[in-house]
GROMACS .gro file of C-alpha atoms in nm:
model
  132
    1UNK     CA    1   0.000   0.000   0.000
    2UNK     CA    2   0.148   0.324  -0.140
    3UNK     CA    3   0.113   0.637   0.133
    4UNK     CA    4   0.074   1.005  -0.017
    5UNK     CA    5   0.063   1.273   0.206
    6UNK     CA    6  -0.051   1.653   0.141
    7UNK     CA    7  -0.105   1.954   0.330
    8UNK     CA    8  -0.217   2.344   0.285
    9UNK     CA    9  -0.350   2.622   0.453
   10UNK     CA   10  -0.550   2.923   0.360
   11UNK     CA   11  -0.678   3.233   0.613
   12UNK     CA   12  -1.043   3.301   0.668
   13UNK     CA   13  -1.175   3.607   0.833
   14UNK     CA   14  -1.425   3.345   1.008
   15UNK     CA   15  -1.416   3.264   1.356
   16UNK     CA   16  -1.258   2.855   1.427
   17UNK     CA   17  -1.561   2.784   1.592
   18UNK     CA   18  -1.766   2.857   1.303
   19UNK     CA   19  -1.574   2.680   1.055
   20UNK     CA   20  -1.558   2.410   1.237
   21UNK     CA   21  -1.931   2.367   1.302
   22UNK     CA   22  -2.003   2.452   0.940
   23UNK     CA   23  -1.706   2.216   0.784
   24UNK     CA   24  -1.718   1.951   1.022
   25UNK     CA   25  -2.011   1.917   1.252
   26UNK     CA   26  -2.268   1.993   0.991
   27UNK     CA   27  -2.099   1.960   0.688
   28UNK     CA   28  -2.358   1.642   0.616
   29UNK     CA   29  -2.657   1.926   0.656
   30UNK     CA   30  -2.480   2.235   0.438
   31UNK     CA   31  -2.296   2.112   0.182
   32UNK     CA   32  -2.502   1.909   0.013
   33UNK     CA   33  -2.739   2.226   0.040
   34UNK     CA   34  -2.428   2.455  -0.100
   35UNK     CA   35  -2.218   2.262  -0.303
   36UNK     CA   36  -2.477   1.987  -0.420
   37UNK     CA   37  -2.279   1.944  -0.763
   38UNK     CA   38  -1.970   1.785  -0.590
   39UNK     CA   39  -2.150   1.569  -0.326
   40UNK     CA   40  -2.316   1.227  -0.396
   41UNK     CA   41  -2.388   1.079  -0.041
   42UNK     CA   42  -2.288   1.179   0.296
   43UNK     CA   43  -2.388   0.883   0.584
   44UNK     CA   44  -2.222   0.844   0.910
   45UNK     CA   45  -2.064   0.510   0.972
   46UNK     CA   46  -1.987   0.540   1.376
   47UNK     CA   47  -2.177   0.843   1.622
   48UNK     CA   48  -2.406   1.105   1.565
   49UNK     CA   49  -2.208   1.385   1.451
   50UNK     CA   50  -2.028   1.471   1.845
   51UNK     CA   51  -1.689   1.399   1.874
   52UNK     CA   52  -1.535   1.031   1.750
   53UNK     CA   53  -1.800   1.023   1.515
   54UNK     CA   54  -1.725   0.908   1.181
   55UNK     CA   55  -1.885   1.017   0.835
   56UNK     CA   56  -1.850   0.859   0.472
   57UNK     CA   57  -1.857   1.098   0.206
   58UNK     CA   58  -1.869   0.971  -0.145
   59UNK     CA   59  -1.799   1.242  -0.451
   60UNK     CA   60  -1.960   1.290  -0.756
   61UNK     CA   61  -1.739   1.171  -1.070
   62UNK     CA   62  -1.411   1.144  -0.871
   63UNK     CA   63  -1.199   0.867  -1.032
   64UNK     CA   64  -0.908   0.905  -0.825
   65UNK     CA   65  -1.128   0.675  -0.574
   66UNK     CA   66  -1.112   0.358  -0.737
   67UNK     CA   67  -0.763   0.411  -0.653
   68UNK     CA   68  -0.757   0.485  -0.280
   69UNK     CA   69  -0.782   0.243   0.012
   70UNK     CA   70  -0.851   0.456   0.261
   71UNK     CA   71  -0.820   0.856   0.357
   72UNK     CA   72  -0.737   1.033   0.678
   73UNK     CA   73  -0.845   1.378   0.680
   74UNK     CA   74  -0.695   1.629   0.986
   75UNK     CA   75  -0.814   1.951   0.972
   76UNK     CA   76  -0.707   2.232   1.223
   77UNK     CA   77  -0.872   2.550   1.242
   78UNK     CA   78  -0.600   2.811   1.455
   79UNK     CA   79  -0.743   3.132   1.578
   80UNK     CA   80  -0.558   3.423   1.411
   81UNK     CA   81  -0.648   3.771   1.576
   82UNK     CA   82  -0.933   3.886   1.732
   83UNK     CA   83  -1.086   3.739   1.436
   84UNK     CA   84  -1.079   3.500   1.144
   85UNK     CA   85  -0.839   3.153   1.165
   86UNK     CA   86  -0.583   2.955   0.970
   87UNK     CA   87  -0.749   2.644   0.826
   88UNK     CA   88  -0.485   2.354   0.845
   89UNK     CA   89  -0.564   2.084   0.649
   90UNK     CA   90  -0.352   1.687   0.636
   91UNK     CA   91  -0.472   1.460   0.377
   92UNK     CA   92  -0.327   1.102   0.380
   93UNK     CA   93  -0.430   0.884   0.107
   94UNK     CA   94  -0.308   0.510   0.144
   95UNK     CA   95  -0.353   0.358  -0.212
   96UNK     CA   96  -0.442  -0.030  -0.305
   97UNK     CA   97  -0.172  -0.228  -0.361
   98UNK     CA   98   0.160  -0.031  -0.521
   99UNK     CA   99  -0.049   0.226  -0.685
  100UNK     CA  100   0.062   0.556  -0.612
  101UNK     CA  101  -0.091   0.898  -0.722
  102UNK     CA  102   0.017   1.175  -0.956
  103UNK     CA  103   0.075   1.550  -0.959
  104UNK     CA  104  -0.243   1.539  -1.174
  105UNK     CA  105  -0.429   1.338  -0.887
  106UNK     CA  106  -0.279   1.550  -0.616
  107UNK     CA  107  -0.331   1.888  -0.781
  108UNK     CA  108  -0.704   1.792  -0.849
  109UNK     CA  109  -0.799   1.717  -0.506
  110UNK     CA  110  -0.604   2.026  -0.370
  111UNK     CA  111  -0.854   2.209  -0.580
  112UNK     CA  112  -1.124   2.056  -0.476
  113UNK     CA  113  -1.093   2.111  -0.101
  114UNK     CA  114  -0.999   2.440  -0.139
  115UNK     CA  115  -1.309   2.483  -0.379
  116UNK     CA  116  -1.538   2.337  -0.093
  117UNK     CA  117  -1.370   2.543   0.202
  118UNK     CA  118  -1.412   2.851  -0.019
  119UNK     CA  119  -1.793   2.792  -0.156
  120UNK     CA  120  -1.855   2.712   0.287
  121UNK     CA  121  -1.663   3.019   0.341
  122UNK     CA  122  -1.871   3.278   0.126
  123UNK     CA  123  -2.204   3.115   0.312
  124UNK     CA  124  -2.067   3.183   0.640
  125UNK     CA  125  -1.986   3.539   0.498
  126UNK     CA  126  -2.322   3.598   0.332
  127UNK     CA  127  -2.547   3.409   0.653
  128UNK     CA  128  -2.342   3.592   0.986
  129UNK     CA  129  -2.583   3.474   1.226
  130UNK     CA  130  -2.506   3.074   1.113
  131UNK     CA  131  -2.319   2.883   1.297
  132UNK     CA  132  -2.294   3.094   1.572
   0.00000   0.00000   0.00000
């Protein structure tokens, strides 16, 4: 099993808590209701959505999957100010067998996260009051 690792960051003049509710604690409720293009199915596997819960969420048209054993997402979000945060994000992506990903695999799903974290981030700018 082939390991590839990425990381990136972008700043956000929302507040961590938000973004984390919004990107992680609800992300099953808004994004399918934002970003309903990129987003087949979203089911959780373990919990109800509190800590140690565990969600699957399956892509529209993403080919790269067939490809992928298994991903591990870590996502930090660090305060920065009196307002707005750093968004961390870790993805590990353990391949099947000796497969291993290219700069055109990688590049795509850089794109893609940042496309969702952006398209969350202009709701949370245009709706104040949610999340709070």
């Amino acid at each position: 099993m082939g390991v590839t690792i990425f990381t990136q960051e972008f700043t956000t003049p929302i507040a961590p808590p938000r973004m984390f509710k919004a990107l992680i604690v609800d992300s099953h409720n808004l994004i399918p209701k934002i970003a309903p293009q990129g987003i087949k199915s979203i089911e959780f596997l373990k919990g109800d959505g509190r800590a140690g819960s565990i969600k699957y969420i399956l892509i529209k048209g993403n080919v790269i999957f067939d490809k992928i054993e298994k991903v591990i997402y870590e996502v930090q979000f660090l305060a920065l100010g009196n307002c707005g945060c750093i968004c961390k994000m870790t993805n590990e992506y353990h391949t099947k067998g000796d497969v291993q990903l290219n700069e055109e695999d990688i590049k795509q799903r850089k794109e893609e996260a940042m496309g969702l974290y952006k398209v969350v981030e202009e709701f949370l700018l245009a709706n104040p009051n949610a999340y709070d």
